[in-house]
mmCIF file of C-alpha atoms in Angstrom:
data_model
loop_
_atom_site.group_PDB
_atom_site.id
_atom_site.type_symbol
_atom_site.label_atom_id
_atom_site.label_comp_id
_atom_site.label_asym_id
_atom_site.label_seq_id
_atom_site.Cartn_x
_atom_site.Cartn_y
_atom_site.Cartn_z
ATOM 1 C CA GLU M 244 -26.379 -82.795 71.857
ATOM 2 C CA ILE M 245 -30.093 -82.883 72.685
ATOM 3 C CA VAL M 246 -32.008 -85.399 70.569
ATOM 4 C CA LEU M 247 -35.670 -84.609 69.871
ATOM 5 C CA THR M 248 -38.032 -87.482 69.085
ATOM 6 C CA GLN M 249 -41.380 -86.617 67.537
ATOM 7 C CA SER M 250 -44.412 -88.883 67.559
ATOM 8 C CA PRO M 251 -46.302 -90.116 65.754
ATOM 9 C CA GLY M 252 -44.443 -90.132 62.464
ATOM 10 C CA THR M 253 -47.687 -89.685 60.565
ATOM 11 C CA LEU M 254 -51.077 -88.552 61.803
ATOM 12 C CA SER M 255 -54.109 -89.285 59.590
ATOM 13 C CA LEU M 256 -57.044 -87.064 60.487
ATOM 14 C CA SER M 257 -60.052 -85.370 58.933
ATOM 15 C CA PRO M 258 -60.702 -81.610 58.727
ATOM 16 C CA GLY M 259 -62.323 -80.411 61.920
ATOM 17 C CA GLU M 260 -60.582 -83.003 64.098
ATOM 18 C CA ARG M 261 -58.076 -82.274 66.849
ATOM 19 C CA ALA M 262 -54.383 -83.015 66.273
ATOM 20 C CA THR M 263 -51.952 -83.716 69.102
ATOM 21 C CA LEU M 264 -48.251 -83.882 68.236
ATOM 22 C CA SER M 265 -45.549 -84.881 70.703
ATOM 23 C CA CYS M 266 -41.896 -83.874 70.970
ATOM 24 C CA ARG M 267 -39.707 -85.566 73.573
ATOM 25 C CA ALA M 268 -36.169 -84.391 74.373
ATOM 26 C CA SER M 269 -33.284 -86.608 75.471
ATOM 27 C CA GLN M 270 -32.490 -84.076 78.225
ATOM 28 C CA SER M 271 -34.192 -81.065 79.704
ATOM 29 C CA VAL M 272 -34.634 -78.125 77.331
ATOM 30 C CA SER M 273 -33.242 -74.960 78.877
ATOM 31 C CA SER M 274 -35.756 -72.200 79.659
ATOM 32 C CA SER M 275 -38.398 -73.887 77.514
ATOM 33 C CA TYR M 276 -36.511 -72.858 74.388
ATOM 34 C CA LEU M 277 -38.699 -75.068 72.245
ATOM 35 C CA ALA M 278 -40.218 -74.046 68.905
ATOM 36 C CA TRP M 279 -42.656 -75.610 66.472
ATOM 37 C CA TYR M 280 -42.646 -75.117 62.699
ATOM 38 C CA GLN M 281 -44.978 -76.006 59.881
ATOM 39 C CA GLN M 282 -43.625 -76.849 56.446
ATOM 40 C CA LYS M 283 -45.574 -77.374 53.248
ATOM 41 C CA PRO M 284 -44.072 -78.856 50.045
ATOM 42 C CA GLY M 285 -41.837 -76.435 48.202
ATOM 43 C CA GLN M 286 -41.960 -73.837 50.977
ATOM 44 C CA ALA M 287 -39.660 -72.680 53.719
ATOM 45 C CA PRO M 288 -40.711 -73.619 57.254
ATOM 46 C CA ARG M 289 -43.031 -71.258 59.114
ATOM 47 C CA LEU M 290 -42.658 -70.555 62.811
ATOM 48 C CA LEU M 291 -45.803 -71.418 64.773
ATOM 49 C CA ILE M 292 -44.747 -71.485 68.432
ATOM 50 C CA TYR M 293 -41.658 -70.357 70.360
ATOM 51 C CA GLY M 294 -40.807 -70.484 74.030
ATOM 52 C CA ALA M 295 -42.851 -73.705 74.128
ATOM 53 C CA SER M 296 -46.201 -71.895 74.236
ATOM 54 C CA THR M 297 -46.073 -68.434 72.614
ATOM 55 C CA ARG M 298 -47.724 -68.142 69.234
ATOM 56 C CA ALA M 299 -45.704 -66.360 66.579
ATOM 57 C CA THR M 300 -47.079 -63.308 64.812
ATOM 58 C CA GLY M 301 -50.147 -64.044 62.723
ATOM 59 C CA ILE M 302 -50.576 -67.655 63.859
ATOM 60 C CA PRO M 303 -54.240 -68.611 64.435
ATOM 61 C CA ASP M 304 -55.278 -69.473 67.969
ATOM 62 C CA ARG M 305 -56.242 -73.015 66.952
ATOM 63 C CA PHE M 306 -52.495 -73.708 67.308
ATOM 64 C CA SER M 307 -51.250 -74.066 70.868
ATOM 65 C CA GLY M 308 -48.061 -75.313 72.474
ATOM 66 C CA SER M 309 -47.463 -76.705 75.920
ATOM 67 C CA GLY M 310 -44.919 -78.567 77.978
ATOM 68 C CA SER M 311 -41.625 -78.115 79.753
ATOM 69 C CA GLY M 312 -38.500 -80.036 80.628
ATOM 70 C CA THR M 313 -38.406 -82.970 78.225
ATOM 71 C CA ASP M 314 -42.017 -83.302 77.060
ATOM 72 C CA PHE M 315 -43.719 -80.871 74.713
ATOM 73 C CA THR M 316 -46.967 -80.900 72.746
ATOM 74 C CA LEU M 317 -48.364 -79.020 69.767
ATOM 75 C CA THR M 318 -52.148 -79.076 69.563
ATOM 76 C CA ILE M 319 -54.249 -78.007 66.595
ATOM 77 C CA SER M 320 -57.756 -77.698 68.001
ATOM 78 C CA ARG M 321 -59.693 -78.056 64.756
ATOM 79 C CA LEU M 322 -57.841 -78.939 61.584
ATOM 80 C CA GLU M 323 -58.378 -76.669 58.623
ATOM 81 C CA PRO M 324 -57.556 -77.869 55.067
ATOM 82 C CA GLU M 325 -54.433 -75.669 55.027
ATOM 83 C CA ASP M 326 -53.058 -77.329 58.194
ATOM 84 C CA PHE M 327 -52.141 -80.579 56.469
ATOM 85 C CA ALA M 328 -48.373 -80.379 56.382
ATOM 86 C CA VAL M 329 -45.214 -81.552 58.154
ATOM 87 C CA TYR M 330 -44.489 -80.209 61.639
ATOM 88 C CA TYR M 331 -41.082 -79.973 63.289
ATOM 89 C CA CYS M 332 -40.046 -79.161 66.824
ATOM 90 C CA GLN M 333 -36.709 -77.506 67.558
ATOM 91 C CA GLN M 334 -34.825 -76.862 70.776
ATOM 92 C CA TYR M 335 -32.592 -73.808 70.953
ATOM 93 C CA GLY M 336 -31.469 -73.778 74.554
ATOM 94 C CA GLY M 337 -27.957 -74.628 73.531
ATOM 95 C CA SER M 338 -25.721 -75.424 70.609
ATOM 96 C CA PRO M 339 -26.447 -77.330 68.430
ATOM 97 C CA GLY M 340 -30.063 -76.277 68.151
ATOM 98 C CA THR M 341 -31.508 -79.592 67.066
ATOM 99 C CA PHE M 342 -34.731 -80.372 65.175
ATOM 100 C CA GLY M 343 -37.004 -83.347 65.588
ATOM 101 C CA GLN M 344 -37.510 -85.652 62.615
ATOM 102 C CA GLY M 345 -40.990 -84.306 61.878
ATOM 103 C CA THR M 346 -44.628 -85.401 62.055
ATOM 104 C CA LYS M 347 -46.680 -85.470 58.890
ATOM 105 C CA VAL M 348 -50.335 -84.561 59.337
ATOM 106 C CA GLU M 349 -52.218 -86.009 56.400
ATOM 107 C CA ILE M 350 -55.834 -86.054 55.325
ATOM 108 C CA LYS M 351 -57.637 -89.247 56.282
ATOM 109 C CA GLU D 247 -40.128 -55.319 55.845
ATOM 110 C CA VAL D 248 -37.738 -57.769 57.468
ATOM 111 C CA GLN D 249 -36.297 -60.087 54.825
ATOM 112 C CA LEU D 250 -33.557 -62.582 54.153
ATOM 113 C CA GLU D 251 -32.652 -62.862 50.476
ATOM 114 C CA GLN D 252 -30.616 -65.887 49.425
ATOM 115 C CA SER D 253 -28.453 -66.414 46.370
ATOM 116 C CA GLY D 254 -29.665 -68.544 43.486
ATOM 117 C CA ALA D 255 -29.527 -72.261 42.821
ATOM 118 C CA GLU D 256 -26.177 -73.879 42.106
ATOM 119 C CA VAL D 257 -25.146 -76.956 40.135
ATOM 120 C CA LYS D 258 -21.596 -78.056 40.898
ATOM 121 C CA LYS D 259 -19.262 -81.005 40.448
ATOM 122 C CA PRO D 260 -17.763 -82.984 43.324
ATOM 123 C CA GLY D 261 -14.583 -81.394 44.596
ATOM 124 C CA GLU D 262 -15.537 -77.864 43.524
ATOM 125 C CA PRO D 263 -15.716 -74.999 46.036
ATOM 126 C CA LEU D 264 -18.910 -73.040 46.649
ATOM 127 C CA ARG D 265 -20.125 -70.061 48.619
ATOM 128 C CA ILE D 266 -23.808 -69.211 48.974
ATOM 129 C CA SER D 267 -25.163 -66.067 50.566
ATOM 130 C CA CYS D 268 -27.985 -64.647 52.654
ATOM 131 C CA LYS D 269 -28.603 -60.892 52.755
ATOM 132 C CA GLY D 270 -30.601 -59.337 55.556
ATOM 133 C CA SER D 271 -32.707 -56.209 55.267
ATOM 134 C CA GLY D 272 -35.251 -54.241 57.281
ATOM 135 C CA TYR D 273 -33.694 -54.808 60.715
ATOM 136 C CA SER D 274 -30.505 -54.288 62.729
ATOM 137 C CA PHE D 275 -28.318 -56.835 60.932
ATOM 138 C CA THR D 276 -25.606 -56.947 63.582
ATOM 139 C CA SER D 277 -28.010 -57.658 66.451
ATOM 140 C CA TYR D 278 -29.496 -61.029 65.470
ATOM 141 C CA TRP D 279 -27.990 -64.463 65.050
ATOM 142 C CA ILE D 280 -28.402 -65.965 61.574
ATOM 143 C CA ALA D 281 -28.575 -69.733 61.200
ATOM 144 C CA TRP D 282 -28.113 -72.103 58.293
ATOM 145 C CA VAL D 283 -30.506 -75.050 58.036
ATOM 146 C CA ARG D 284 -30.060 -77.951 55.633
ATOM 147 C CA GLN D 285 -32.834 -80.041 54.128
ATOM 148 C CA MET D 286 -31.722 -82.979 52.034
ATOM 149 C CA PRO D 287 -34.169 -84.207 49.372
ATOM 150 C CA GLY D 288 -37.251 -85.707 50.996
ATOM 151 C CA LYS D 289 -35.765 -85.354 54.488
ATOM 152 C CA GLY D 290 -36.184 -83.213 57.581
ATOM 153 C CA LEU D 291 -34.568 -80.032 58.817
ATOM 154 C CA GLU D 292 -30.993 -80.063 60.080
ATOM 155 C CA TRP D 293 -29.401 -77.233 62.094
ATOM 156 C CA MET D 294 -25.964 -76.586 60.614
ATOM 157 C CA GLY D 295 -24.730 -73.635 62.611
ATOM 158 C CA LEU D 296 -25.176 -69.951 63.179
ATOM 159 C CA ILE D 297 -23.288 -66.680 63.351
ATOM 160 C CA TYR D 298 -23.701 -63.384 65.194
ATOM 161 C CA PRO D 299 -22.787 -60.752 62.585
ATOM 162 C CA GLY D 300 -22.033 -58.185 65.281
ATOM 163 C CA ASN D 301 -18.834 -59.958 66.337
ATOM 164 C CA SER D 302 -18.735 -63.035 64.014
ATOM 165 C CA ASP D 303 -19.172 -65.428 66.947
ATOM 166 C CA THR D 304 -19.992 -68.747 65.251
ATOM 167 C CA LYS D 305 -21.412 -72.066 66.418
ATOM 168 C CA TYR D 306 -21.380 -75.264 64.365
ATOM 169 C CA SER D 307 -23.173 -78.559 64.581
ATOM 170 C CA PRO D 308 -20.552 -81.116 65.713
ATOM 171 C CA SER D 309 -21.489 -83.361 62.781
ATOM 172 C CA LEU D 310 -20.681 -80.612 60.276
ATOM 173 C CA GLN D 311 -17.746 -78.876 61.931
ATOM 174 C CA GLY D 312 -14.867 -78.782 59.489
ATOM 175 C CA GLN D 313 -17.148 -79.612 56.554
ATOM 176 C CA VAL D 314 -18.490 -76.076 56.058
ATOM 177 C CA SER D 315 -17.595 -72.546 57.043
ATOM 178 C CA ILE D 316 -19.982 -69.767 58.092
ATOM 179 C CA SER D 317 -18.951 -66.121 57.839
ATOM 180 C CA ALA D 318 -20.476 -62.646 57.772
ATOM 181 C CA ASP D 319 -19.710 -59.300 56.141
ATOM 182 C CA LYS D 320 -21.413 -56.512 58.057
ATOM 183 C CA SER D 321 -20.627 -53.937 55.372
ATOM 184 C CA VAL D 322 -22.964 -55.694 52.917
ATOM 185 C CA ARG D 323 -25.326 -57.193 55.517
ATOM 186 C CA THR D 324 -24.617 -60.687 54.255
ATOM 187 C CA VAL D 325 -23.946 -64.077 55.804
ATOM 188 C CA TYR D 326 -22.194 -66.835 53.862
ATOM 189 C CA LEU D 327 -22.067 -70.629 53.886
ATOM 190 C CA GLN D 328 -18.972 -72.021 52.212
ATOM 191 C CA TRP D 329 -17.557 -75.368 51.138
ATOM 192 C CA SER D 330 -13.962 -75.908 50.040
ATOM 193 C CA SER D 331 -14.689 -79.209 48.329
ATOM 194 C CA LEU D 332 -18.251 -80.308 47.642
ATOM 195 C CA LYS D 333 -19.485 -83.889 47.844
ATOM 196 C CA ALA D 334 -22.547 -85.465 46.272
ATOM 197 C CA SER D 335 -23.984 -85.770 49.777
ATOM 198 C CA ASP D 336 -24.044 -81.951 50.012
ATOM 199 C CA THR D 337 -26.967 -81.943 47.582
ATOM 200 C CA ALA D 338 -29.751 -80.224 49.504
ATOM 201 C CA MET D 339 -31.853 -77.121 49.988
ATOM 202 C CA TYR D 340 -30.123 -74.657 52.283
ATOM 203 C CA TYR D 341 -32.095 -72.071 54.241
ATOM 204 C CA CYS D 342 -30.885 -69.146 56.281
ATOM 205 C CA ALA D 343 -33.087 -68.098 59.181
ATOM 206 C CA ARG D 344 -33.295 -65.406 61.868
ATOM 207 C CA PRO D 345 -34.765 -65.767 65.350
ATOM 208 C CA THR D 346 -37.668 -63.748 66.673
ATOM 209 C CA TYR D 347 -35.537 -62.226 69.413
ATOM 210 C CA SER D 348 -32.022 -60.872 69.234
ATOM 211 C CA ASN D 349 -30.724 -62.800 72.241
ATOM 212 C CA THR D 350 -31.801 -66.292 71.193
ATOM 213 C CA TRP D 351 -30.514 -68.972 68.857
ATOM 214 C CA GLY D 352 -33.851 -70.296 67.659
ATOM 215 C CA GLY D 353 -37.507 -69.672 67.190
ATOM 216 C CA PHE D 354 -36.744 -68.731 63.586
ATOM 217 C CA GLU D 355 -39.417 -66.272 62.537
ATOM 218 C CA ILE D 356 -37.710 -65.044 59.359
ATOM 219 C CA TRP D 357 -36.550 -67.466 56.673
ATOM 220 C CA GLY D 358 -34.821 -67.011 53.359
ATOM 221 C CA GLN D 359 -36.379 -68.536 50.278
ATOM 222 C CA GLY D 360 -33.794 -71.302 50.186
ATOM 223 C CA THR D 361 -30.847 -72.074 47.921
ATOM 224 C CA MET D 362 -30.855 -75.416 46.128
ATOM 225 C CA VAL D 363 -27.391 -76.916 45.743
ATOM 226 C CA ILE D 364 -26.949 -79.900 43.428
ATOM 227 C CA VAL D 365 -23.608 -81.682 43.374
ATOM 228 C CA SER D 366 -23.278 -84.154 40.547
ATOM 229 C CA SER D 367 -20.586 -85.393 38.217
#
């Protein structure tokens, strides 16, 4: 089973700042099958990025994903008020398709 | 519109059986994997398993294998998550989710609204 470790656990930033979230895998993720999700309280997760770097439908271009192998990054170029939420990475190159433990992006 | 519609919240006692459902609409139901994702109160997302309704091929998380059962009924476009004997630790929100592409197991673009399961004596 591939273990995903996200860092930091919490990121305290102000609107307009840049957010950089990390996701490290315990072994190489096949074919860059790495996704990022955003979840707000009381809501289902929303897909942001799949295939490590492809934005999902309707996702603003301030969200970008990069990385390969075992190291992946989600970058939010300029935080908007609606971006404060919890973010999860997920690998789906094999079974089980594990999630990271999440990074909370909170308002500073 | 592509949608996954889940069954309503459940309150059960330990030891009781339960089946919750997830109905797909607006797409080729038999061509996409459907996953179940657990979220315990205040915790993160946990991949439980998934099923391919076209042939009922099923994968389970090793930590949950034997604890739950995933099945599908193509005739009613519905996937199920079932317990034979609930425990208090099964208390959680359960989501079903569908990938963006038909040949992948993740990148879940479509999510159900969630089914809250509370197990308490």
